Coordinates of C-alpha atoms in Angstrom, one line a residue:
M1 CA 0.0 0.1 -0.1
A2 CA 1.2 3.3 -0.7
A3 CA 2.6 5.5 1.8
K4 CA 0.5 8.9 2.7
E5 CA 3.8 10.9 1.3
D6 CA 3.2 8.8 -2.3
L7 CA -0.6 9.3 -2.4
Y8 CA -0.9 12.5 -4.5
A9 CA 2.4 11.7 -6.6
K10 CA 0.3 11.4 -10.0
V11 CA -2.4 13.6 -8.8
T12 CA -2.4 15.8 -12.1
P13 CA -4.9 14.2 -14.6
R14 CA -3.2 11.5 -16.7
R15 CA -5.3 12.8 -19.6
Q16 CA -3.3 16.0 -19.2
R17 CA 0.2 14.6 -18.9
Q18 CA -0.1 12.4 -21.9
N19 CA -1.2 15.2 -24.3
R20 CA 0.9 17.5 -22.9
P21 CA 4.5 16.8 -22.3
N22 CA 5.3 20.0 -20.4
T23 CA 2.6 19.4 -17.7
I24 CA 3.5 19.3 -13.9
K25 CA 5.7 16.0 -12.8
H26 CA 4.7 13.6 -10.4
G27 CA 4.4 14.8 -6.8
S28 CA 4.5 18.2 -7.4
T29 CA 0.9 19.5 -7.1
L30 CA 1.1 18.5 -3.3
D31 CA 4.9 19.4 -3.2
V32 CA 4.3 22.9 -4.4
L33 CA 1.4 23.4 -1.6
L34 CA 3.0 22.3 1.1
S35 CA 6.4 24.5 0.2
M36 CA 4.0 27.0 0.0
G37 CA 3.0 26.7 4.0
F38 CA -0.1 24.8 3.8
P39 CA -0.4 22.3 6.3
R40 CA -0.4 18.6 4.8
T41 CA -4.2 18.0 6.2
R42 CA -5.7 21.3 4.1
A43 CA -3.5 20.7 1.4
L44 CA -5.1 17.0 0.8
K45 CA -8.4 18.4 1.2
A46 CA -8.1 21.4 -1.1
L47 CA -6.9 18.5 -3.5
V48 CA -9.7 16.2 -3.1
S49 CA -12.2 19.2 -2.9
T50 CA -11.1 20.0 -6.2
G51 CA -10.9 16.5 -8.0
G52 CA -7.0 16.9 -8.1
K53 CA -7.2 19.2 -10.8
N54 CA -4.4 21.7 -10.5
V55 CA -2.4 23.6 -8.1
Q56 CA -4.3 27.0 -8.7
A57 CA -7.5 25.2 -8.1
A58 CA -6.2 24.0 -4.7
C59 CA -4.9 27.4 -3.8
D60 CA -8.3 28.9 -4.8
W61 CA -10.2 26.6 -2.9
L62 CA -8.0 26.8 0.1
F63 CA -7.9 31.0 0.2
S64 CA -12.2 30.6 0.0
H65 CA -12.4 28.5 2.9
L66 CA -10.1 30.1 5.6
D67 CA -13.0 30.4 7.4
D68 CA -14.4 27.3 7.1
P69 CA -15.1 26.0 11.0
F70 CA -14.4 22.5 9.5
L71 CA -11.7 23.0 7.5
D72 CA -9.4 21.1 9.9
E73 CA -11.9 18.4 10.6
P74 CA -10.5 14.9 9.5
L75 CA -14.0 14.5 7.5
P76 CA -14.0 12.0 4.9
R77 CA -15.8 12.5 1.8
E78 CA -18.6 10.0 0.2
Y79 CA -17.7 8.4 -2.9
V80 CA -19.7 6.3 -5.7
L81 CA -19.3 4.3 -8.9
Y82 CA -21.1 5.2 -12.0
L83 CA -21.3 4.1 -15.5
R84 CA -22.5 6.7 -17.5
P85 CA -23.2 6.8 -21.0
S86 CA -21.6 8.7 -23.8
G87 CA -22.5 9.1 -27.8
P88 CA -26.1 9.1 -29.5
L89 CA -27.6 7.4 -26.3
L90 CA -26.4 10.1 -24.1
Q91 CA -27.9 12.7 -26.9
Q92 CA -31.0 10.9 -26.5
L93 CA -31.2 10.7 -22.6
T94 CA -30.4 14.6 -22.7
H95 CA -33.4 15.3 -24.8
F96 CA -35.5 13.1 -22.9
W97 CA -34.3 15.1 -19.6
K98 CA -34.8 18.2 -21.2
Q99 CA -38.2 17.5 -23.0
S100 CA -39.8 15.8 -19.6
R101 CA -38.6 18.7 -17.7
L102 CA -40.1 21.2 -20.0
T103 CA -43.2 19.4 -20.1
C104 CA -43.8 18.1 -16.8
G105 CA -41.6 19.8 -14.8
K106 CA -38.9 18.4 -12.6
N107 CA -39.2 15.1 -11.0
K108 CA -36.6 13.0 -8.9
A109 CA -34.7 11.6 -11.6
H110 CA -33.3 15.0 -12.9
N111 CA -31.4 15.5 -9.2
I112 CA -28.4 13.2 -11.0
F113 CA -27.6 13.0 -15.0
P114 CA -28.1 9.5 -16.8
H115 CA -26.0 6.9 -15.0
I116 CA -26.0 3.2 -14.0
T117 CA -25.1 2.6 -10.2
L118 CA -22.4 -0.1 -9.6
C119 CA -21.7 0.7 -6.0
Q120 CA -23.5 2.0 -2.9
F121 CA -22.0 5.3 -1.4
F122 CA -18.8 4.6 0.7
M123 CA -16.4 7.0 2.7
C124 CA -12.8 7.2 1.9
A125 CA -10.6 9.4 3.9
D126 CA -8.1 12.4 2.0
E127 CA -5.0 10.6 2.0
K128 CA -6.4 7.5 0.6
V129 CA -8.1 9.2 -2.5
E130 CA -5.2 9.0 -5.2
A131 CA -4.9 4.9 -4.2
L132 CA -8.6 4.7 -4.8
T133 CA -8.5 6.5 -8.5
D134 CA -5.4 4.0 -9.2
A135 CA -7.7 1.2 -8.1
L136 CA -10.3 2.0 -10.4
Q137 CA -7.8 2.7 -13.2
T138 CA -6.1 -0.8 -12.9
T139 CA -9.8 -2.4 -12.8
V140 CA -11.0 -0.5 -15.6
A141 CA -7.8 -2.0 -17.2
K142 CA -8.2 -5.8 -16.4
W143 CA -11.8 -5.4 -17.9
K144 CA -10.7 -3.4 -21.3
G145 CA -12.7 -5.3 -24.4
R146 CA -14.5 -7.6 -21.9
I147 CA -17.7 -5.4 -21.7
P148 CA -19.2 -5.6 -25.3
M149 CA -20.9 -2.1 -26.1
P150 CA -23.8 -0.5 -26.5
L151 CA -25.4 -2.5 -23.4
P152 CA -28.5 -4.6 -24.3
L153 CA -31.1 -2.7 -22.3
E154 CA -34.5 -2.7 -22.1
L155 CA -37.7 0.3 -21.4
Y156 CA -39.6 -0.3 -18.4
I157 CA -42.7 1.8 -17.6
S158 CA -45.1 1.9 -14.5
S159 CA -47.1 4.2 -13.0
S160 CA -44.5 5.9 -11.0
F161 CA -41.1 5.0 -12.9
I162 CA -39.4 4.7 -16.0
G163 CA -36.3 3.3 -16.6
L164 CA -33.9 1.3 -18.8
F165 CA -32.8 -1.9 -17.3
V166 CA -30.0 -3.9 -18.1
E167 CA -30.2 -7.5 -19.6
E168 CA -29.8 -9.8 -16.8
Q169 CA -26.7 -11.6 -18.2
M170 CA -24.6 -8.5 -18.7
A171 CA -25.7 -7.0 -15.4
E172 CA -23.8 -10.0 -13.7
V173 CA -20.8 -9.0 -16.1
L174 CA -21.1 -5.5 -14.6
K175 CA -21.7 -7.0 -11.2
S176 CA -18.3 -8.6 -11.6
F177 CA -16.7 -5.9 -12.6
A178 CA -18.0 -3.9 -9.5
A179 CA -16.8 -6.6 -7.1
D180 CA -13.3 -6.6 -8.7
F181 CA -13.2 -2.5 -8.0
A182 CA -14.4 -3.5 -4.5
T183 CA -11.5 -5.8 -3.9
E184 CA -9.1 -3.4 -5.7
A185 CA -10.2 -0.7 -3.4
T186 CA -9.9 -2.8 -0.4
S187 CA -6.5 -4.0 -1.2
K188 CA -5.2 -0.2 -2.4
A189 CA -7.0 2.3 -0.4
D190 CA -8.2 0.1 2.7
V191 CA -11.8 1.1 2.0
H192 CA -15.0 -1.0 1.8
V193 CA -17.1 -1.0 -0.8
E194 CA -20.5 -2.3 -1.3
P195 CA -21.2 -3.4 -5.1
H196 CA -24.8 -2.7 -6.0
K197 CA -27.2 -5.7 -5.9
K198 CA -30.1 -4.6 -7.0
Q199 CA -31.2 -4.9 -10.7
L200 CA -28.6 -2.4 -12.9
H201 CA -30.7 0.3 -14.5
V202 CA -30.7 3.8 -16.2
T203 CA -33.7 5.8 -14.0
M204 CA -35.6 8.2 -16.3
A205 CA -38.2 9.5 -14.4
Y206 CA -39.8 9.1 -10.8
H207 CA -41.8 10.5 -8.5
F208 CA -43.9 12.4 -11.1
N209 CA -47.6 13.1 -11.3
A210 CA -49.5 10.5 -12.2
S211 CA -51.2 12.7 -15.3
H212 CA -47.8 13.1 -16.5
L213 CA -47.2 9.5 -17.2
P214 CA -48.8 9.5 -20.9
V215 CA -46.4 12.3 -22.3
L216 CA -43.2 11.0 -20.4
E217 CA -44.2 7.1 -22.1
K218 CA -44.2 8.7 -25.1
L219 CA -41.1 10.6 -25.0
A220 CA -39.3 7.7 -23.5
K221 CA -40.2 5.0 -26.2
S222 CA -38.7 7.2 -28.8
I223 CA -35.3 6.4 -27.3
E224 CA -33.5 4.2 -29.3
V225 CA -32.0 1.6 -26.8
T226 CA -29.8 0.2 -29.3
A227 CA -28.1 3.4 -30.4
G228 CA -24.2 3.7 -30.2
C229 CA -22.6 4.2 -26.8
D230 CA -19.2 3.7 -24.8
W231 CA -20.1 3.5 -20.8
L232 CA -17.6 5.3 -18.9
A233 CA -16.9 4.3 -15.3
V234 CA -16.9 7.7 -13.3
L235 CA -15.8 8.0 -9.4
L236 CA -17.6 11.0 -7.7
S237 CA -17.3 12.0 -4.1
R238 CA -19.6 14.7 -2.0
D239 CA -19.2 16.5 0.8
I240 CA -20.5 14.2 3.6
R241 CA -21.6 17.3 6.0
F242 CA -24.5 17.9 3.3
A243 CA -26.3 14.7 3.1
N244 CA -29.7 15.2 3.0
H245 CA -29.5 19.2 2.4
E246 CA -31.3 20.6 -0.5
P247 CA -29.0 22.2 -2.9
L248 CA -29.4 25.8 -4.4
Q249 CA -27.5 27.8 -7.0
V250 CA -27.1 31.6 -6.4
M251 CA -28.7 33.6 -9.3
Y252 CA -27.5 37.0 -8.1
P253 CA -24.7 38.3 -5.5
Y254 CA -25.8 39.6 -2.6
V255 CA -23.4 42.0 -0.1
P256 CA -24.5 41.0 3.8
Q257 CA -26.5 43.8 5.3
N258 CA -26.2 42.1 8.8
D259 CA -23.4 39.9 10.4
D260 CA -25.6 36.7 10.6
E261 CA -26.2 36.9 6.7
L262 CA -24.2 35.2 4.2
E263 CA -22.5 36.7 1.4
L264 CA -23.3 35.2 -1.9
L265 CA -21.7 34.8 -5.0
Q266 CA -23.1 34.3 -8.6
G267 CA -23.1 30.6 -9.3
D268 CA -21.8 29.4 -6.2
F269 CA -24.0 26.5 -4.3
I270 CA -25.7 26.7 -1.1
F271 CA -26.8 23.9 1.1
M272 CA -30.1 24.0 3.1
S273 CA -31.4 21.8 5.5
P274 CA -35.0 22.0 6.4
V275 CA -34.3 21.3 10.4
E276 CA -32.0 24.8 10.1
Q277 CA -34.8 27.3 8.9
S278 CA -36.4 28.1 12.4
T279 CA -33.8 30.5 12.7
A280 CA -34.8 32.2 9.3
S281 CA -37.6 34.7 9.0
E282 CA -40.2 34.7 6.0
G283 CA -38.4 35.3 2.9
W284 CA -34.9 34.3 4.2
L285 CA -33.0 30.6 4.0
Y286 CA -30.2 29.4 6.2
G287 CA -27.6 28.0 4.4
T288 CA -24.1 26.8 3.9
S289 CA -21.9 27.8 1.1
L290 CA -20.2 25.4 -1.2
G291 CA -17.4 27.9 -2.1
T292 CA -16.5 29.1 1.8
G293 CA -17.9 26.5 3.9
L294 CA -19.2 29.6 5.9
S295 CA -22.9 29.5 7.0
G296 CA -26.0 32.3 7.5
L297 CA -29.0 33.8 6.2
L298 CA -29.6 34.6 2.7
P299 CA -32.9 36.1 0.5
E300 CA -34.6 33.2 -1.0
N301 CA -35.4 34.8 -4.2
Y302 CA -31.3 35.0 -4.5
V303 CA -31.4 31.5 -5.3
S304 CA -32.7 28.6 -7.3
R305 CA -33.0 25.2 -6.9
A306 CA -30.2 22.9 -8.2
D307 CA -29.6 19.3 -9.1
E308 CA -27.9 17.4 -6.3
S309 CA -24.9 16.2 -9.0
D310 CA -24.3 19.9 -9.7
T311 CA -22.1 20.1 -6.3
W312 CA -20.2 16.6 -6.7
V313 CA -16.7 16.6 -8.0
V314 CA -15.1 13.9 -10.5
H315 CA -12.0 11.7 -9.6
G316 CA -11.6 9.6 -12.4
S317 CA -13.4 8.8 -15.8
H318 CA -12.4 5.6 -17.8
S319 CA -13.5 4.2 -21.3
F320 CA -13.9 0.6 -21.5
L321 CA -12.8 1.1 -25.2
N322 CA -10.0 3.3 -24.6
C323 CA -8.7 3.1 -21.1
A324 CA -6.3 6.3 -21.3
S325 CA -9.1 8.6 -21.4
P326 CA -12.7 9.1 -21.6
S327 CA -14.3 8.7 -24.7
T328 CA -14.9 12.4 -26.1
S329 CA -16.2 11.1 -30.3
G330 CA -19.5 11.2 -31.5
S331 CA -20.9 13.5 -29.1
P332 CA -20.6 17.0 -27.9
M333 CA -21.0 15.9 -24.2
G334 CA -18.8 12.9 -24.7
G335 CA -16.2 15.0 -21.8
L336 CA -19.4 14.8 -19.4
L337 CA -17.2 14.7 -16.1
F338 CA -13.5 15.6 -16.0
D339 CA -11.1 17.4 -14.2
G340 CA -13.3 17.5 -11.0
Q341 CA -16.1 19.3 -12.8
L342 CA -19.4 19.0 -14.6
N343 CA -18.5 19.4 -18.5
D344 CA -20.2 22.5 -19.9
S345 CA -21.9 20.8 -22.8
L346 CA -23.8 18.3 -20.2
L347 CA -24.8 22.0 -18.1
D348 CA -25.5 23.8 -21.5
S349 CA -28.1 20.9 -22.3
L350 CA -29.6 19.5 -19.0
M351 CA -29.6 23.3 -17.5
D352 CA -31.2 25.0 -20.6
P353 CA -33.3 27.9 -19.0
S354 CA -36.0 26.2 -21.0
S355 CA -35.9 23.3 -18.9
L356 CA -36.5 24.7 -15.6
T357 CA -40.1 25.3 -16.0
G358 CA -40.9 23.1 -13.2
F359 CA -39.5 25.4 -10.3
L360 CA -39.5 28.9 -11.8
P361 CA -42.3 31.1 -10.3
P362 CA -45.5 31.3 -12.6
M363 CA -44.6 34.6 -14.2
Q364 CA -41.4 33.5 -15.8
V365 CA -42.9 30.4 -17.5
S366 CA -44.4 31.4 -20.6
R367 CA -44.0 34.6 -22.8
A368 CA -47.0 36.8 -24.5
T369 CA -46.8 37.8 -28.1
A370 CA -45.8 41.5 -28.6
H371 CA -49.0 42.7 -29.2
S372 CA -51.8 41.4 -27.0
S373 CA -55.4 42.1 -27.4
S374 CA -56.5 44.6 -24.8
S375 CA -60.1 43.1 -25.4
K376 CA -59.0 40.0 -23.9
M377 CA -60.0 39.4 -20.5
R378 CA -57.1 39.1 -18.1
L379 CA -56.5 38.2 -14.5
F380 CA -53.6 39.7 -12.3
V381 CA -52.6 38.1 -8.8
C382 CA -50.4 39.9 -6.7
R383 CA -48.8 39.5 -3.6
H384 CA -49.3 41.5 -0.3
G385 CA -46.9 44.1 0.7
E386 CA -44.2 43.8 3.3
R387 CA -46.1 42.8 6.6
M388 CA -45.0 44.1 10.0
D389 CA -44.5 40.3 12.0
V390 CA -41.8 39.9 9.4
V391 CA -39.9 43.2 9.7
F392 CA -40.2 43.9 13.5
G393 CA -40.7 39.9 14.9
K394 CA -43.5 38.2 15.9
H395 CA -43.5 40.0 19.1
W396 CA -44.2 43.1 17.8
V397 CA -47.9 43.2 19.2
T398 CA -46.6 43.3 22.6
Q399 CA -43.7 46.0 21.9
C400 CA -46.4 48.4 20.4
F401 CA -49.4 48.2 22.4
D402 CA -49.6 49.7 26.2
S403 CA -51.3 47.5 28.8
K404 CA -54.6 49.5 28.0
G405 CA -54.4 48.6 24.3
G406 CA -53.1 51.7 22.6
Y407 CA -50.8 51.6 19.7
I408 CA -47.2 52.8 20.2
R409 CA -45.1 53.7 17.0
S410 CA -41.4 53.2 17.6
N411 CA -39.9 53.2 14.1
L412 CA -40.5 54.9 10.8
N413 CA -41.3 51.7 9.0
M414 CA -44.4 51.4 11.4
P415 CA -47.8 52.8 10.5
C416 CA -48.7 56.2 12.2
S417 CA -52.1 54.2 13.4
L418 CA -53.9 51.0 13.3
P419 CA -57.5 50.3 12.7
S420 CA -59.6 49.2 15.7
R421 CA -60.1 45.6 16.4
S422 CA -63.4 44.4 18.4
G423 CA -61.5 41.5 19.6
G424 CA -58.7 43.3 21.0
Y425 CA -55.3 44.4 19.6
R426 CA -53.8 40.6 20.4
D427 CA -55.9 39.6 17.0
Y428 CA -53.1 41.5 15.2
E429 CA -50.9 38.5 16.6
K430 CA -52.1 36.5 13.5
D431 CA -53.5 39.4 11.4
C432 CA -50.8 41.8 11.0
P433 CA -50.9 44.7 9.1
I434 CA -48.4 46.0 6.5
T435 CA -45.5 48.3 6.9
V436 CA -44.9 51.6 6.0
F437 CA -42.6 50.6 3.2
G438 CA -45.3 47.6 2.3
S439 CA -47.8 50.9 1.6
T440 CA -44.9 52.3 -0.4
Q441 CA -44.7 48.9 -2.3
A442 CA -48.3 48.8 -3.3
R443 CA -48.3 52.4 -4.3
L444 CA -45.9 51.8 -6.7
V445 CA -47.3 48.9 -8.5
G446 CA -50.4 51.1 -8.8
E447 CA -48.7 54.1 -10.2
A448 CA -46.7 51.5 -12.7
L449 CA -50.3 50.2 -13.9
L450 CA -51.9 53.6 -14.4
E451 CA -48.5 54.5 -16.6
S452 CA -49.2 51.3 -18.6
H453 CA -52.5 52.7 -19.2
T454 CA -54.1 49.3 -17.3
T455 CA -57.2 49.8 -16.3
I456 CA -58.6 47.2 -13.1
D457 CA -62.3 46.6 -13.3
F458 CA -62.6 44.2 -10.4
V459 CA -60.7 43.6 -7.4
Y460 CA -60.5 40.5 -5.1
C461 CA -58.9 40.2 -1.6
S462 CA -57.9 37.7 0.9
P463 CA -59.6 38.5 4.2
S464 CA -56.0 39.2 5.6
L465 CA -55.7 43.0 6.5
R466 CA -52.2 42.9 5.2
C467 CA -53.9 41.9 1.8
I468 CA -56.6 44.6 2.1
Q469 CA -54.1 47.5 3.0
T470 CA -51.8 46.1 -0.6
A471 CA -55.1 46.6 -2.4
Q472 CA -56.1 50.1 -1.1
H473 CA -52.6 51.5 -1.7
I474 CA -52.5 50.1 -4.9
F475 CA -55.9 52.1 -5.6
Q476 CA -54.0 55.1 -4.3
G477 CA -51.4 54.5 -7.0
L478 CA -54.1 53.6 -9.9
Q479 CA -56.2 56.7 -8.4
L480 CA -59.1 54.3 -8.0
E481 CA -60.3 54.9 -4.6
A482 CA -63.5 56.3 -5.4
K483 CA -64.5 54.3 -8.1
T484 CA -63.6 50.7 -7.0
K485 CA -64.2 48.5 -4.1
I486 CA -62.5 45.9 -2.8
R487 CA -64.3 42.4 -2.7
V488 CA -63.1 40.5 0.3
E489 CA -63.2 36.9 -0.6
P490 CA -62.3 34.1 2.4
G491 CA -61.6 31.7 -0.1
L492 CA -58.1 33.4 -1.7
F493 CA -56.8 32.8 1.9
E494 CA -53.7 31.0 2.0
W495 CA -52.8 27.4 2.9
T496 CA -54.6 27.4 6.3
K497 CA -51.7 24.6 7.3
W498 CA -49.5 27.9 8.0
V499 CA -51.7 29.0 10.5
S500 CA -50.4 28.7 13.6
G501 CA -52.3 27.5 16.7
T502 CA -55.7 26.1 16.6
S503 CA -57.7 28.4 15.4
L504 CA -58.1 30.8 12.3
P505 CA -57.4 34.7 12.2
A506 CA -60.0 36.6 13.6
W507 CA -60.3 39.1 10.6
I508 CA -61.8 42.5 10.6
P509 CA -65.4 42.5 9.1
P510 CA -66.1 44.6 6.0
A511 CA -67.9 47.3 8.0
D512 CA -65.4 47.7 10.5
L513 CA -62.5 47.8 7.4
V514 CA -64.8 50.6 5.8
A515 CA -65.0 52.3 9.4
A516 CA -61.2 52.6 9.1
N517 CA -61.5 54.5 5.7
L518 CA -60.5 51.1 3.5
S519 CA -62.6 50.7 0.5
V520 CA -64.5 47.6 1.0
D521 CA -67.7 46.4 -0.7
T522 CA -69.9 45.8 2.4
T523 CA -72.8 44.1 -0.1
Y524 CA -70.3 41.6 -1.8
K525 CA -71.4 37.9 -1.2
P526 CA -68.3 35.6 -1.0
H527 CA -68.1 32.6 -3.1
Y528 CA -66.5 30.6 -0.5
P529 CA -68.2 31.3 2.6
L530 CA -65.7 32.0 5.9
S531 CA -67.4 29.4 7.5
K532 CA -66.0 26.6 5.1
L533 CA -62.3 27.4 6.0
T534 CA -60.6 24.8 8.4
V535 CA -57.6 24.8 10.3
S536 CA -55.0 22.7 9.0
E537 CA -56.3 21.8 5.9
S538 CA -55.1 19.3 3.3
Y539 CA -52.8 20.7 0.2
D540 CA -55.5 19.2 -2.0
T541 CA -58.0 21.0 -0.5
Y542 CA -56.2 24.3 -0.5
I543 CA -55.6 24.0 -4.1
S544 CA -59.3 22.9 -5.0
R545 CA -60.2 25.8 -3.0
S546 CA -58.3 28.2 -4.9
F547 CA -58.8 26.8 -8.2
Q548 CA -62.6 26.9 -7.2
V549 CA -62.8 30.4 -6.0
T550 CA -60.3 31.7 -9.1
R551 CA -62.8 30.2 -11.8
E552 CA -66.2 31.3 -10.2
I553 CA -64.6 34.8 -10.1
L554 CA -63.8 35.0 -13.5
T555 CA -66.7 33.6 -14.2
E556 CA -68.8 36.1 -12.7
C557 CA -66.7 39.2 -14.2
K558 CA -66.8 38.0 -17.7
S559 CA -69.7 39.5 -19.0
L560 CA -69.0 42.7 -16.9
G561 CA -65.6 43.6 -17.2
S562 CA -62.2 42.6 -18.7
T563 CA -59.6 42.9 -16.2
V564 CA -59.5 41.2 -12.6
L565 CA -56.9 42.3 -9.8
I566 CA -56.8 39.4 -7.0
V567 CA -54.4 40.7 -4.0
A568 CA -53.5 37.4 -1.7
H569 CA -50.6 35.4 -0.9
A570 CA -47.3 34.4 -2.3
S571 CA -49.0 31.0 -2.7
S572 CA -51.7 32.7 -4.5
L573 CA -49.8 33.0 -7.9
E574 CA -49.2 29.6 -8.3
A575 CA -52.6 28.3 -6.9
C576 CA -55.4 30.6 -8.3
T577 CA -53.4 30.4 -11.9
R578 CA -51.9 26.9 -12.7
Q579 CA -55.3 24.9 -13.0
I580 CA -56.7 27.3 -15.3
Q581 CA -54.5 26.7 -17.4
G582 CA -55.5 23.4 -18.1
L583 CA -52.3 22.2 -15.9
S584 CA -52.4 19.7 -13.3
P585 CA -50.8 21.0 -9.4
Q586 CA -47.9 20.4 -8.5
N587 CA -47.0 18.2 -5.5
S588 CA -46.8 19.9 -2.5
K589 CA -42.9 20.1 -2.4
D590 CA -42.5 21.6 -5.6
F591 CA -45.7 23.9 -4.7
V592 CA -43.5 24.9 -1.3
Q593 CA -40.3 25.8 -3.5
V594 CA -42.0 27.9 -6.0
V595 CA -43.9 29.9 -3.0
R596 CA -40.9 30.6 -1.5
K597 CA -39.2 32.5 -4.3
I598 CA -42.2 35.0 -4.7
P599 CA -41.3 38.4 -2.9
Y600 CA -43.5 41.0 -1.5
L601 CA -45.7 42.4 -4.5
G602 CA -45.1 39.8 -6.6
F603 CA -47.3 40.1 -9.6
C604 CA -48.2 37.8 -12.4
A605 CA -50.7 38.3 -15.4
C606 CA -52.8 35.7 -17.3
E607 CA -54.9 36.3 -20.1
E608 CA -57.8 34.4 -21.9
L609 CA -57.1 32.4 -25.3
G610 CA -60.3 33.7 -26.9
E611 CA -63.6 32.6 -25.5
T612 CA -62.1 28.8 -25.1
G613 CA -61.9 29.5 -21.6
V614 CA -58.2 28.5 -21.6
W615 CA -55.5 30.7 -20.2
Q616 CA -51.9 31.3 -20.3
L617 CA -49.3 33.2 -18.4
V618 CA -48.1 36.4 -20.0
D619 CA -46.0 39.3 -19.4
P620 CA -47.2 41.6 -16.9
P621 CA -47.6 45.1 -17.8
I622 CA -45.4 46.2 -15.4
L623 CA -41.8 45.9 -14.0
P624 CA -40.9 44.0 -11.3
L625 CA -40.2 45.2 -7.9
T626 CA -36.8 44.5 -6.4
H627 CA -35.6 46.2 -2.5
G628 CA -33.1 45.1 -0.3
P629 CA -32.9 44.9 3.6
N630 CA -32.5 47.8 5.9
H631 CA -31.8 46.8 9.3
S632 CA -32.2 49.1 12.3
F633 CA -30.2 51.7 13.2
N634 CA -29.4 52.8 17.1
W635 CA -27.2 56.0 17.1
R636 CA -26.8 55.9 21.0
E637 CA -25.6 51.9 20.1
M638 CA -23.5 53.0 17.3
L639 CA -22.0 56.4 17.8
M640 CA -21.3 56.6 21.5
Q641 CA -19.3 53.8 22.4
D642 CA -16.5 53.8 24.6

């Protein structure tokens, strides 16, 4: 077994050494890092975390992880051995990935590129990784020419799974190869590898909506399973710290405004654990950066969901036809994985913006034609403005009311006054108002609608005060205060599962809202009576309720006007628009992912296609509204320090 000092003697990728005679000599990569003064454990960790790419990549990793609290922890990484296709078969599978994602949204199979699993995940210490990669190369060399290509595959389709299964006799051959690798890995790297014992297959789709089966089945049957292919043995690793974490990719850079926030660099990946989200308020996430190892709060609309394998590192990719290097002929994606990172061709194919339909906010899914007819019936759905309890914390009520129930303003972003409530000020705990800035946000949207010459014929609101106040300030911007009344519709309230406690909020009755100078229609009879709302309703009940109410609102207004505005919650932008387009509801997990990315005053637009009753999402008539956090400033604490 190689000594620790020799484990990275050949860390530079072999393909580079063969094709470039002047590349770094054996042993020099680790030696250079040690000569620069880096501790051996850190140097090894940097090399492993970058796939042994080169000195520069390792140095960049080390400098970016200087504050990583786990930098000196001897944590092993998890490794796995896959077979991945190349050539014409990969092209067809990639096309299936893109089309299935475009038409049916993301399913579990999209988390990892097309592959056959040869072994279970196993752990390997950093100082053993070079020996592990040698074990793989030795095993592939032994099996060169013994595995016929292409592999015999058979398409299997069920109600919840679609895949390509390896013919049984050939599957036993591949399992023998995996067993040989396990033996070699134990001998050279002293690690335990468990070969995959289940049927070998390529998973194409699973955990998908049952209504998508006909489309997925049609796409799957178009794949020619006998297409030319060289299967490459690929050794990959992932950071063990982030098992069961959801990977997110940073879309926009973000500079922290407070000490507990995380700096975001575009393109970096963030690992998020649902367990850690209790420390984050609405609109924020708590996560750990792959690029720095640091953790903190981050705005959720700055990130998008990523695939699991996007964050993995490759430590070797070997062809059974040519053991010297991975096959790159016959396909623009032949070099799918190499030098510790995913090949750009695969990313271009699998992560094309058009393939992200399944988890983009609804208003980004479709684009309207350049000249939409103004006579078409339109539906706008808008989220409420910034809410008091998110900005000032859930205990804001006890801080802003005295013992007699008198309201006390302690910040410029708090409203000057609040409507009185028959049940007392404690009712504000479940039915909070919007902030002054929330009012400004709403008025800006109204002014933008006015400038775009958009008319609003009817306005429907959730019974939440924050939604009604938002609609009122949109009216102000639109100069509609004296012309249009708000119709309070209980059926537009958010998913009641998200309400804390055992009872629904005690909403302010329409007559009391009018007394507080809010333009509410006291004669309106709701489509979904308040008495029908229940605490902790199921997801299916919420989605059905939202669809039913939206459809009845559109039917009610069809002969009376052309434009309807719904002011409700973040979830409403998805729940009120998806099914009127003829689409099936998303599963609850994907639904939550969409909702979390919708900001205050998030705004989407739908347009009816002629008189068909079918709707499509189109470009809103106004620009989006973006704003950043602004922490509280106390001059005594900041400027009067000793």
